């Protein structure tokens, strides 16, 4: 009897030794998001998978995974930046867990390495190992109410995106009733006499008509000295709203920016459609507060595409921007400037349509 007990003890010690030695052997961990791109506040899932592909069970397993502080766990699961879960895993078992989450801020978020701790068969000792993992999600910028923008100088009334689009008087698509906003030269007198009310010619946008948005995220010189993150976020949101407006109007648009991680160099080409819009919005979601060159260099560069309108969006008009912005009227039929304050606004050429944030 004593011999069998001794054999069982030895066998248990040996199995426990093997469980420690092979704790992380054929143990796999992965994590992913249920969506790649989401809006602010949109619900998505974080899915973690642990898989034990060996004949030994893992009686104690602890996973510690860090999460961005901007993540808000739904259903009361607030992990304060790190989530820890404990479990036991049987031989050849695959455990999948998911959590519903939303994100409160625009940006690119990455989940990286996890810390996994395993215990031996009898719970006497623990071993820890880091597992490499990678999951990425992009949170798009929120929309901005363009009604918050106030026209400057001789321009009056609410902001009108349609006014930035150049109409071609050679493309007449019909006749419509006069609303009071059309110039007198558009009145069609024969139709006015026929209908006994003022009628005007209605024009459509030409296929050559397109817009370029130039987004600046530089708020001072040098850029890193005083970064105004709130102003940059508002400019990004304004850009998103304009993209949605141009898409709804079916007018081709493109985007350039001096953001460091604005890596899609083809977005300056005018385009339309859900795919083009999503690529631009995703790029806006990925932007951080670093720049790869001063903004004045961006707008000095001659674009190979002949855009009819350029819309400049900047948190502030620095002294270095004034001359390059004024020179834009030489290359575009219409130049629109949107800024968040009135710094240097009086130095901008009168031909440029200006909007600023405020009363």
mmCIF file of C-alpha atoms in Angstrom:
data_model
loop_
_atom_site.group_PDB
_atom_site.id
_atom_site.type_symbol
_atom_site.label_atom_id
_atom_site.label_comp_id
_atom_site.label_asym_id
_atom_site.label_seq_id
_atom_site.Cartn_x
_atom_site.Cartn_y
_atom_site.Cartn_z
ATOM 1 C CA UNK A 1 0.000 0.000 0.000
ATOM 2 C CA UNK A 2 2.777 2.379 0.927
ATOM 3 C CA UNK A 3 4.570 1.575 -2.333
ATOM 4 C CA UNK A 4 1.507 2.454 -4.430
ATOM 5 C CA UNK A 5 1.044 5.689 -2.530
ATOM 6 C CA UNK A 6 4.706 6.538 -3.098
ATOM 7 C CA UNK A 7 4.331 5.792 -6.812
ATOM 8 C CA UNK A 8 1.255 8.011 -7.029
ATOM 9 C CA UNK A 9 3.110 10.839 -5.296
ATOM 10 C CA UNK A 10 6.039 10.502 -7.680
ATOM 11 C CA UNK A 11 3.681 10.363 -10.624
ATOM 12 C CA UNK A 12 1.916 13.502 -9.384
ATOM 13 C CA UNK A 13 5.218 15.316 -8.929
ATOM 14 C CA UNK A 14 6.297 14.301 -12.427
ATOM 15 C CA UNK A 15 2.998 15.386 -13.991
ATOM 16 C CA UNK A 16 3.206 18.662 -12.090
ATOM 17 C CA UNK A 17 6.761 19.124 -13.393
ATOM 18 C CA UNK A 18 5.550 18.520 -16.961
ATOM 19 C CA UNK A 19 2.670 20.954 -16.482
ATOM 20 C CA UNK A 20 5.116 23.678 -15.413
ATOM 21 C CA UNK A 21 7.609 22.869 -18.153
ATOM 22 C CA UNK A 22 4.968 22.836 -20.879
ATOM 23 C CA UNK A 23 2.645 25.491 -19.470
ATOM 24 C CA UNK A 24 3.015 27.794 -22.482
ATOM 25 C CA UNK A 25 3.689 25.082 -25.037
ATOM 26 C CA UNK A 26 0.934 24.957 -27.656
ATOM 27 C CA UNK A 27 -0.916 27.703 -25.808
ATOM 28 C CA UNK A 28 -2.211 30.359 -28.194
ATOM 29 C CA UNK A 29 -3.732 33.760 -27.514
ATOM 30 C CA UNK A 30 -5.266 36.282 -29.898
ATOM 31 C CA UNK A 31 -7.423 39.379 -29.661
ATOM 32 C CA UNK A 32 -9.449 41.274 -32.269
ATOM 33 C CA UNK A 33 -12.135 43.892 -32.729
ATOM 34 C CA UNK A 34 -15.514 43.075 -34.252
ATOM 35 C CA UNK A 35 -15.232 46.201 -36.454
ATOM 36 C CA UNK A 36 -12.324 48.035 -38.079
ATOM 37 C CA UNK A 37 -13.893 51.518 -38.236
ATOM 38 C CA UNK A 38 -16.510 53.006 -35.906
ATOM 39 C CA UNK A 39 -18.142 56.296 -35.041
ATOM 40 C CA UNK A 40 -17.693 57.937 -31.641
ATOM 41 C CA UNK A 41 -19.985 56.169 -29.185
ATOM 42 C CA UNK A 42 -20.735 53.297 -31.570
ATOM 43 C CA UNK A 43 -20.845 49.880 -29.932
ATOM 44 C CA UNK A 44 -18.325 47.215 -30.926
ATOM 45 C CA UNK A 45 -16.846 44.076 -29.390
ATOM 46 C CA UNK A 46 -13.402 43.086 -28.188
ATOM 47 C CA UNK A 47 -12.963 39.360 -28.745
ATOM 48 C CA UNK A 48 -10.211 37.391 -27.007
ATOM 49 C CA UNK A 49 -9.416 33.749 -27.754
ATOM 50 C CA UNK A 50 -7.239 31.412 -25.675
ATOM 51 C CA UNK A 51 -6.528 27.940 -27.065
ATOM 52 C CA UNK A 52 -4.796 25.030 -25.336
ATOM 53 C CA UNK A 53 -3.626 22.510 -27.957
ATOM 54 C CA UNK A 54 -1.890 20.017 -25.661
ATOM 55 C CA UNK A 55 -2.945 17.039 -23.565
ATOM 56 C CA UNK A 56 -2.256 18.799 -20.236
ATOM 57 C CA UNK A 57 -4.956 20.966 -18.654
ATOM 58 C CA UNK A 58 -4.153 24.418 -17.315
ATOM 59 C CA UNK A 59 -5.706 24.589 -13.869
ATOM 60 C CA UNK A 60 -4.939 28.271 -13.398
ATOM 61 C CA UNK A 61 -4.620 30.868 -16.172
ATOM 62 C CA UNK A 62 -4.720 34.654 -15.797
ATOM 63 C CA UNK A 63 -4.816 37.060 -18.744
ATOM 64 C CA UNK A 64 -3.932 40.726 -18.223
ATOM 65 C CA UNK A 65 -4.679 42.960 -21.231
ATOM 66 C CA UNK A 66 -4.333 46.746 -21.216
ATOM 67 C CA UNK A 67 -6.977 48.895 -22.884
ATOM 68 C CA UNK A 68 -7.015 52.597 -23.860
ATOM 69 C CA UNK A 69 -8.587 54.805 -21.220
ATOM 70 C CA UNK A 70 -10.950 56.188 -23.883
ATOM 71 C CA UNK A 71 -12.698 52.806 -24.068
ATOM 72 C CA UNK A 72 -15.948 52.549 -22.146
ATOM 73 C CA UNK A 73 -17.072 49.032 -21.334
ATOM 74 C CA UNK A 74 -20.804 48.484 -21.622
ATOM 75 C CA UNK A 75 -22.901 46.490 -19.153
ATOM 76 C CA UNK A 76 -20.972 47.763 -16.144
ATOM 77 C CA UNK A 77 -17.564 46.275 -17.002
ATOM 78 C CA UNK A 78 -15.215 49.155 -16.199
ATOM 79 C CA UNK A 79 -11.666 47.831 -16.087
ATOM 80 C CA UNK A 80 -9.866 51.167 -15.642
ATOM 81 C CA UNK A 81 -7.349 50.612 -18.427
ATOM 82 C CA UNK A 82 -6.533 46.947 -17.778
ATOM 83 C CA UNK A 83 -8.637 43.838 -17.850
ATOM 84 C CA UNK A 84 -7.716 40.690 -15.945
ATOM 85 C CA UNK A 85 -9.540 37.393 -16.318
ATOM 86 C CA UNK A 86 -8.956 34.070 -14.605
ATOM 87 C CA UNK A 87 -9.942 30.658 -15.910
ATOM 88 C CA UNK A 88 -9.080 26.994 -16.203
ATOM 89 C CA UNK A 89 -8.523 25.478 -19.631
ATOM 90 C CA UNK A 90 -9.021 21.830 -20.455
ATOM 91 C CA UNK A 91 -6.839 19.870 -22.907
ATOM 92 C CA UNK A 92 -7.558 20.872 -26.514
ATOM 93 C CA UNK A 93 -10.063 23.488 -25.368
ATOM 94 C CA UNK A 94 -10.701 26.829 -27.064
ATOM 95 C CA UNK A 95 -12.150 29.611 -24.905
ATOM 96 C CA UNK A 96 -13.631 32.671 -26.568
ATOM 97 C CA UNK A 97 -14.757 35.729 -24.632
ATOM 98 C CA UNK A 98 -16.176 39.018 -25.910
ATOM 99 C CA UNK A 99 -16.958 42.378 -24.333
ATOM 100 C CA UNK A 100 -19.117 45.194 -25.632
ATOM 101 C CA UNK A 101 -17.267 48.498 -25.781
ATOM 102 C CA UNK A 102 -17.634 52.028 -27.136
ATOM 103 C CA UNK A 103 -15.009 54.734 -27.589
ATOM 104 C CA UNK A 104 -15.430 58.343 -26.534
ATOM 105 C CA UNK A 105 -12.734 60.007 -28.635
ATOM 106 C CA UNK A 106 -11.566 60.088 -32.234
ATOM 107 C CA UNK A 107 -8.310 58.320 -33.013
ATOM 108 C CA UNK A 108 -6.444 55.147 -33.887
ATOM 109 C CA UNK A 109 -6.341 52.601 -31.098
ATOM 110 C CA UNK A 110 -4.167 49.504 -30.859
ATOM 111 C CA UNK A 111 -4.254 46.550 -28.495
ATOM 112 C CA UNK A 112 -0.824 44.996 -28.149
ATOM 113 C CA UNK A 113 0.907 42.428 -25.977
ATOM 114 C CA UNK A 114 -0.902 40.596 -23.199
ATOM 115 C CA UNK A 115 0.586 39.205 -19.995
ATOM 116 C CA UNK A 116 -0.446 35.595 -19.372
ATOM 117 C CA UNK A 117 0.203 33.801 -16.097
ATOM 118 C CA UNK A 118 -0.135 30.012 -15.743
ATOM 119 C CA UNK A 119 -0.104 27.946 -12.570
ATOM 120 C CA UNK A 120 1.168 24.412 -12.098
ATOM 121 C CA UNK A 121 -1.168 21.473 -11.688
ATOM 122 C CA UNK A 122 -1.431 21.815 -7.902
ATOM 123 C CA UNK A 123 -1.323 25.618 -7.718
ATOM 124 C CA UNK A 124 2.034 25.786 -5.924
ATOM 125 C CA UNK A 125 3.842 27.966 -8.476
ATOM 126 C CA UNK A 126 3.030 30.452 -11.265
ATOM 127 C CA UNK A 127 4.880 31.387 -14.447
ATOM 128 C CA UNK A 128 4.364 34.532 -16.555
ATOM 129 C CA UNK A 129 4.952 35.147 -20.239
ATOM 130 C CA UNK A 130 4.143 37.995 -22.640
ATOM 131 C CA UNK A 131 2.176 37.129 -25.762
ATOM 132 C CA UNK A 132 2.461 39.273 -28.857
ATOM 133 C CA UNK A 133 -0.878 40.356 -30.273
ATOM 134 C CA UNK A 134 -2.125 43.181 -32.453
ATOM 135 C CA UNK A 135 -5.599 44.595 -33.008
ATOM 136 C CA UNK A 136 -6.434 47.993 -34.489
ATOM 137 C CA UNK A 137 -9.568 50.084 -34.647
ATOM 138 C CA UNK A 138 -10.108 53.604 -36.031
ATOM 139 C CA UNK A 139 -12.686 55.930 -34.463
ATOM 140 C CA UNK A 140 -13.952 58.549 -36.910
ATOM 141 C CA UNK A 141 -14.260 62.238 -36.011
ATOM 142 C CA UNK A 142 -17.636 63.559 -34.979
ATOM 143 C CA UNK A 143 -19.544 65.931 -37.220
ATOM 144 C CA UNK A 144 -19.452 69.695 -36.726
ATOM 145 C CA UNK A 145 -22.409 72.059 -37.073
ATOM 146 C CA UNK A 146 -21.376 74.428 -39.840
ATOM 147 C CA UNK A 147 -23.911 76.951 -38.491
ATOM 148 C CA UNK A 148 -21.348 77.776 -35.790
ATOM 149 C CA UNK A 149 -19.194 79.459 -38.461
ATOM 150 C CA UNK A 150 -19.675 83.189 -38.994
ATOM 151 C CA UNK A 151 -18.929 84.935 -42.323
ATOM 152 C CA UNK A 152 -16.342 87.706 -42.188
ATOM 153 C CA UNK A 153 -16.354 91.002 -44.034
ATOM 154 C CA UNK A 154 -18.701 91.551 -46.986
ATOM 155 C CA UNK A 155 -20.032 87.978 -46.915
ATOM 156 C CA UNK A 156 -23.321 87.701 -45.040
ATOM 157 C CA UNK A 157 -25.834 85.028 -44.116
ATOM 158 C CA UNK A 158 -25.358 81.438 -43.083
ATOM 159 C CA UNK A 159 -22.534 79.372 -44.482
ATOM 160 C CA UNK A 160 -23.522 77.956 -47.886
ATOM 161 C CA UNK A 161 -21.414 75.159 -49.286
ATOM 162 C CA UNK A 162 -23.280 75.389 -52.588
ATOM 163 C CA UNK A 163 -21.972 78.939 -52.993
ATOM 164 C CA UNK A 164 -18.427 77.571 -53.134
ATOM 165 C CA UNK A 165 -19.213 75.481 -56.183
ATOM 166 C CA UNK A 166 -18.533 77.139 -59.531
ATOM 167 C CA UNK A 167 -21.475 76.927 -61.891
ATOM 168 C CA UNK A 168 -20.888 76.713 -65.627
ATOM 169 C CA UNK A 169 -23.315 79.000 -67.499
ATOM 170 C CA UNK A 170 -22.871 76.830 -70.603
ATOM 171 C CA UNK A 171 -24.626 73.898 -68.913
ATOM 172 C CA UNK A 172 -28.267 74.896 -68.604
ATOM 173 C CA UNK A 173 -30.488 72.142 -67.243
ATOM 174 C CA UNK A 174 -33.790 74.017 -67.297
ATOM 175 C CA UNK A 175 -35.900 76.826 -65.911
ATOM 176 C CA UNK A 176 -37.039 77.413 -62.338
ATOM 177 C CA UNK A 177 -38.958 80.079 -60.441
ATOM 178 C CA UNK A 178 -37.004 83.083 -59.187
ATOM 179 C CA UNK A 179 -36.232 82.879 -55.456
ATOM 180 C CA UNK A 180 -34.493 86.200 -54.990
ATOM 181 C CA UNK A 181 -31.050 84.657 -54.610
ATOM 182 C CA UNK A 182 -30.232 84.382 -58.311
ATOM 183 C CA UNK A 183 -28.432 87.213 -60.176
ATOM 184 C CA UNK A 184 -30.526 89.251 -62.609
ATOM 185 C CA UNK A 185 -28.500 87.993 -65.567
ATOM 186 C CA UNK A 186 -30.028 84.529 -65.022
ATOM 187 C CA UNK A 187 -33.605 85.750 -65.627
ATOM 188 C CA UNK A 188 -35.205 84.035 -68.623
ATOM 189 C CA UNK A 189 -37.587 86.679 -69.983
ATOM 190 C CA UNK A 190 -39.529 84.556 -72.526
ATOM 191 C CA UNK A 191 -40.428 82.013 -69.815
ATOM 192 C CA UNK A 192 -41.247 84.821 -67.377
ATOM 193 C CA UNK A 193 -43.778 86.287 -69.845
ATOM 194 C CA UNK A 194 -45.228 82.844 -70.531
ATOM 195 C CA UNK A 195 -45.754 81.914 -66.868
ATOM 196 C CA UNK A 196 -46.594 85.449 -65.716
ATOM 197 C CA UNK A 197 -43.889 85.276 -63.019
ATOM 198 C CA UNK A 198 -40.146 85.697 -62.937
ATOM 199 C CA UNK A 199 -38.326 82.563 -64.087
ATOM 200 C CA UNK A 200 -34.563 82.034 -64.104
ATOM 201 C CA UNK A 201 -32.168 79.677 -65.824
ATOM 202 C CA UNK A 202 -31.067 76.726 -63.715
ATOM 203 C CA UNK A 203 -27.479 75.582 -64.095
ATOM 204 C CA UNK A 204 -25.838 72.330 -63.141
ATOM 205 C CA UNK A 205 -22.311 71.718 -61.916
ATOM 206 C CA UNK A 206 -19.870 70.679 -64.597
ATOM 207 C CA UNK A 207 -17.967 67.406 -64.500
ATOM 208 C CA UNK A 208 -14.748 69.447 -64.276
ATOM 209 C CA UNK A 209 -15.939 71.185 -61.151
ATOM 210 C CA UNK A 210 -14.200 69.837 -58.054
ATOM 211 C CA UNK A 211 -12.982 70.968 -54.660
ATOM 212 C CA UNK A 212 -9.822 70.518 -52.637
ATOM 213 C CA UNK A 213 -9.821 70.667 -48.850
ATOM 214 C CA UNK A 214 -6.544 71.753 -47.236
ATOM 215 C CA UNK A 215 -6.499 70.803 -43.549
ATOM 216 C CA UNK A 216 -3.919 72.329 -41.196
ATOM 217 C CA UNK A 217 -3.165 70.902 -37.740
ATOM 218 C CA UNK A 218 -0.335 73.302 -36.907
ATOM 219 C CA UNK A 219 -1.261 75.749 -34.124
ATOM 220 C CA UNK A 220 2.063 77.500 -33.447
ATOM 221 C CA UNK A 221 5.722 77.765 -34.475
ATOM 222 C CA UNK A 222 7.392 75.407 -33.767
ATOM 223 C CA UNK A 223 4.386 73.105 -33.828
ATOM 224 C CA UNK A 224 5.350 71.129 -30.702
ATOM 225 C CA UNK A 225 5.723 74.186 -28.458
ATOM 226 C CA UNK A 226 2.021 74.704 -27.764
ATOM 227 C CA UNK A 227 -0.286 72.143 -29.343
ATOM 228 C CA UNK A 228 -3.956 73.131 -29.130
ATOM 229 C CA UNK A 229 -5.566 69.705 -29.297
ATOM 230 C CA UNK A 230 -9.112 71.016 -28.918
ATOM 231 C CA UNK A 231 -8.735 73.403 -31.877
ATOM 232 C CA UNK A 232 -7.219 70.646 -34.016
ATOM 233 C CA UNK A 233 -10.123 68.333 -33.192
ATOM 234 C CA UNK A 234 -12.639 71.007 -34.208
ATOM 235 C CA UNK A 235 -10.857 71.526 -37.532
ATOM 236 C CA UNK A 236 -10.892 67.783 -38.170
ATOM 237 C CA UNK A 237 -14.624 67.702 -37.380
ATOM 238 C CA UNK A 238 -15.259 70.632 -39.748
ATOM 239 C CA UNK A 239 -13.415 68.717 -42.460
ATOM 240 C CA UNK A 240 -15.583 65.654 -41.859
ATOM 241 C CA UNK A 241 -18.780 67.729 -42.153
ATOM 242 C CA UNK A 242 -17.604 69.303 -45.414
ATOM 243 C CA UNK A 243 -16.754 65.881 -46.841
ATOM 244 C CA UNK A 244 -20.311 64.756 -46.053
ATOM 245 C CA UNK A 245 -21.728 67.918 -47.647
ATOM 246 C CA UNK A 246 -19.720 67.542 -50.854
ATOM 247 C CA UNK A 247 -20.635 63.868 -51.069
ATOM 248 C CA UNK A 248 -24.349 64.670 -50.765
ATOM 249 C CA UNK A 249 -24.009 67.352 -53.470
ATOM 250 C CA UNK A 250 -22.207 64.851 -55.755
ATOM 251 C CA UNK A 251 -19.317 67.250 -56.315
ATOM 252 C CA UNK A 252 -15.879 65.549 -56.526
ATOM 253 C CA UNK A 253 -13.557 66.456 -53.668
ATOM 254 C CA UNK A 254 -10.075 65.670 -52.415
ATOM 255 C CA UNK A 255 -8.037 66.299 -49.274
ATOM 256 C CA UNK A 256 -4.488 67.345 -48.403
ATOM 257 C CA UNK A 257 -3.020 67.798 -44.932
ATOM 258 C CA UNK A 258 0.278 68.398 -43.155
ATOM 259 C CA UNK A 259 -0.466 65.732 -40.523
ATOM 260 C CA UNK A 260 2.462 63.384 -39.931
ATOM 261 C CA UNK A 261 0.457 60.176 -40.298
ATOM 262 C CA UNK A 262 -1.765 61.366 -43.152
ATOM 263 C CA UNK A 263 -0.174 58.686 -45.292
ATOM 264 C CA UNK A 264 -2.642 58.277 -48.156
ATOM 265 C CA UNK A 265 -0.973 60.484 -50.750
ATOM 266 C CA UNK A 266 -3.668 59.832 -53.386
ATOM 267 C CA UNK A 267 -6.541 61.461 -51.503
ATOM 268 C CA UNK A 268 -5.812 64.826 -53.111
ATOM 269 C CA UNK A 269 -7.334 63.408 -56.301
ATOM 270 C CA UNK A 270 -11.011 64.418 -56.552
ATOM 271 C CA UNK A 271 -13.434 61.576 -56.154
ATOM 272 C CA UNK A 272 -16.928 60.553 -55.119
ATOM 273 C CA UNK A 273 -18.670 57.535 -53.648
ATOM 274 C CA UNK A 274 -18.812 55.639 -50.381
ATOM 275 C CA UNK A 275 -15.331 54.148 -50.785
ATOM 276 C CA UNK A 276 -13.682 57.528 -51.445
ATOM 277 C CA UNK A 277 -15.555 59.091 -48.526
ATOM 278 C CA UNK A 278 -14.638 56.265 -46.158
ATOM 279 C CA UNK A 279 -10.933 56.461 -47.087
ATOM 280 C CA UNK A 280 -10.877 60.174 -46.287
ATOM 281 C CA UNK A 281 -12.815 59.763 -43.034
ATOM 282 C CA UNK A 282 -10.510 56.920 -41.983
ATOM 283 C CA UNK A 283 -7.490 59.138 -42.653
ATOM 284 C CA UNK A 284 -9.086 61.860 -40.531
ATOM 285 C CA UNK A 285 -9.568 59.295 -37.778
ATOM 286 C CA UNK A 286 -5.885 58.303 -37.883
ATOM 287 C CA UNK A 287 -4.485 61.846 -37.713
ATOM 288 C CA UNK A 288 -2.537 62.776 -34.589
ATOM 289 C CA UNK A 289 -1.040 66.138 -33.624
ATOM 290 C CA UNK A 290 2.356 65.813 -35.331
ATOM 291 C CA UNK A 291 3.159 67.402 -38.694
ATOM 292 C CA UNK A 292 5.565 66.380 -41.435
ATOM 293 C CA UNK A 293 5.967 69.914 -42.802
ATOM 294 C CA UNK A 294 4.747 73.479 -42.139
ATOM 295 C CA UNK A 295 1.303 74.258 -43.525
ATOM 296 C CA UNK A 296 2.580 77.051 -45.743
ATOM 297 C CA UNK A 297 4.661 74.487 -47.651
ATOM 298 C CA UNK A 298 1.566 72.403 -48.314
ATOM 299 C CA UNK A 299 -0.408 75.227 -49.917
ATOM 300 C CA UNK A 300 2.626 76.553 -51.792
ATOM 301 C CA UNK A 301 2.972 73.246 -53.639
ATOM 302 C CA UNK A 302 1.314 73.378 -57.035
ATOM 303 C CA UNK A 303 -1.326 70.690 -57.401
ATOM 304 C CA UNK A 304 -1.325 68.721 -60.647
ATOM 305 C CA UNK A 305 -5.124 68.552 -60.480
ATOM 306 C CA UNK A 306 -6.934 71.659 -61.710
ATOM 307 C CA UNK A 307 -9.376 72.161 -58.840
ATOM 308 C CA UNK A 308 -11.943 74.930 -59.222
ATOM 309 C CA UNK A 309 -12.289 75.605 -55.478
ATOM 310 C CA UNK A 310 -9.955 75.207 -52.503
ATOM 311 C CA UNK A 311 -11.232 75.247 -48.917
ATOM 312 C CA UNK A 312 -8.522 76.001 -46.354
ATOM 313 C CA UNK A 313 -9.281 74.880 -42.789
ATOM 314 C CA UNK A 314 -6.880 76.075 -40.097
ATOM 315 C CA UNK A 315 -7.046 76.564 -36.312
ATOM 316 C CA UNK A 316 -5.226 79.887 -36.646
ATOM 317 C CA UNK A 317 -3.791 82.140 -39.366
ATOM 318 C CA UNK A 318 -0.131 82.432 -38.467
ATOM 319 C CA UNK A 319 1.980 85.198 -40.023
ATOM 320 C CA UNK A 320 3.693 82.649 -42.278
ATOM 321 C CA UNK A 321 0.353 81.626 -43.813
ATOM 322 C CA UNK A 322 -0.880 85.022 -45.014
ATOM 323 C CA UNK A 323 1.086 85.337 -48.238
ATOM 324 C CA UNK A 324 0.657 81.695 -49.386
ATOM 325 C CA UNK A 325 -3.100 81.865 -48.689
ATOM 326 C CA UNK A 326 -3.449 85.107 -50.662
ATOM 327 C CA UNK A 327 -1.526 83.571 -53.572
ATOM 328 C CA UNK A 328 -4.137 80.818 -53.865
ATOM 329 C CA UNK A 329 -6.446 83.185 -55.783
ATOM 330 C CA UNK A 330 -4.014 82.906 -58.714
ATOM 331 C CA UNK A 331 -4.602 79.173 -59.076
ATOM 332 C CA UNK A 332 -8.239 78.620 -58.046
ATOM 333 C CA UNK A 333 -11.483 80.158 -59.250
ATOM 334 C CA UNK A 334 -12.718 80.363 -55.668
ATOM 335 C CA UNK A 335 -10.815 80.317 -52.359
ATOM 336 C CA UNK A 336 -12.596 79.722 -49.056
ATOM 337 C CA UNK A 337 -10.878 80.116 -45.683
ATOM 338 C CA UNK A 338 -12.222 78.677 -42.429
ATOM 339 C CA UNK A 339 -10.413 79.613 -39.227
ATOM 340 C CA UNK A 340 -11.234 79.311 -35.548
ATOM 341 C CA UNK A 341 -10.212 82.851 -34.600
ATOM 342 C CA UNK A 342 -9.623 86.239 -36.162
ATOM 343 C CA UNK A 343 -5.823 86.371 -35.817
ATOM 344 C CA UNK A 344 -4.404 87.985 -39.019
ATOM 345 C CA UNK A 345 -7.842 87.731 -40.631
ATOM 346 C CA UNK A 346 -7.677 91.357 -41.785
ATOM 347 C CA UNK A 347 -4.551 90.603 -43.832
ATOM 348 C CA UNK A 348 -6.328 88.050 -46.021
ATOM 349 C CA UNK A 349 -7.175 89.131 -49.585
ATOM 350 C CA UNK A 350 -10.714 90.475 -50.070
ATOM 351 C CA UNK A 351 -11.367 87.995 -52.887
ATOM 352 C CA UNK A 352 -11.219 85.139 -50.385
ATOM 353 C CA UNK A 353 -14.459 84.080 -48.689
ATOM 354 C CA UNK A 354 -13.723 83.831 -44.967
ATOM 355 C CA UNK A 355 -15.557 82.114 -42.117
ATOM 356 C CA UNK A 356 -14.518 82.018 -38.479
ATOM 357 C CA UNK A 357 -15.817 80.430 -35.298
ATOM 358 C CA UNK A 358 -17.655 82.958 -33.151
ATOM 359 C CA UNK A 359 -20.011 85.875 -33.341
#
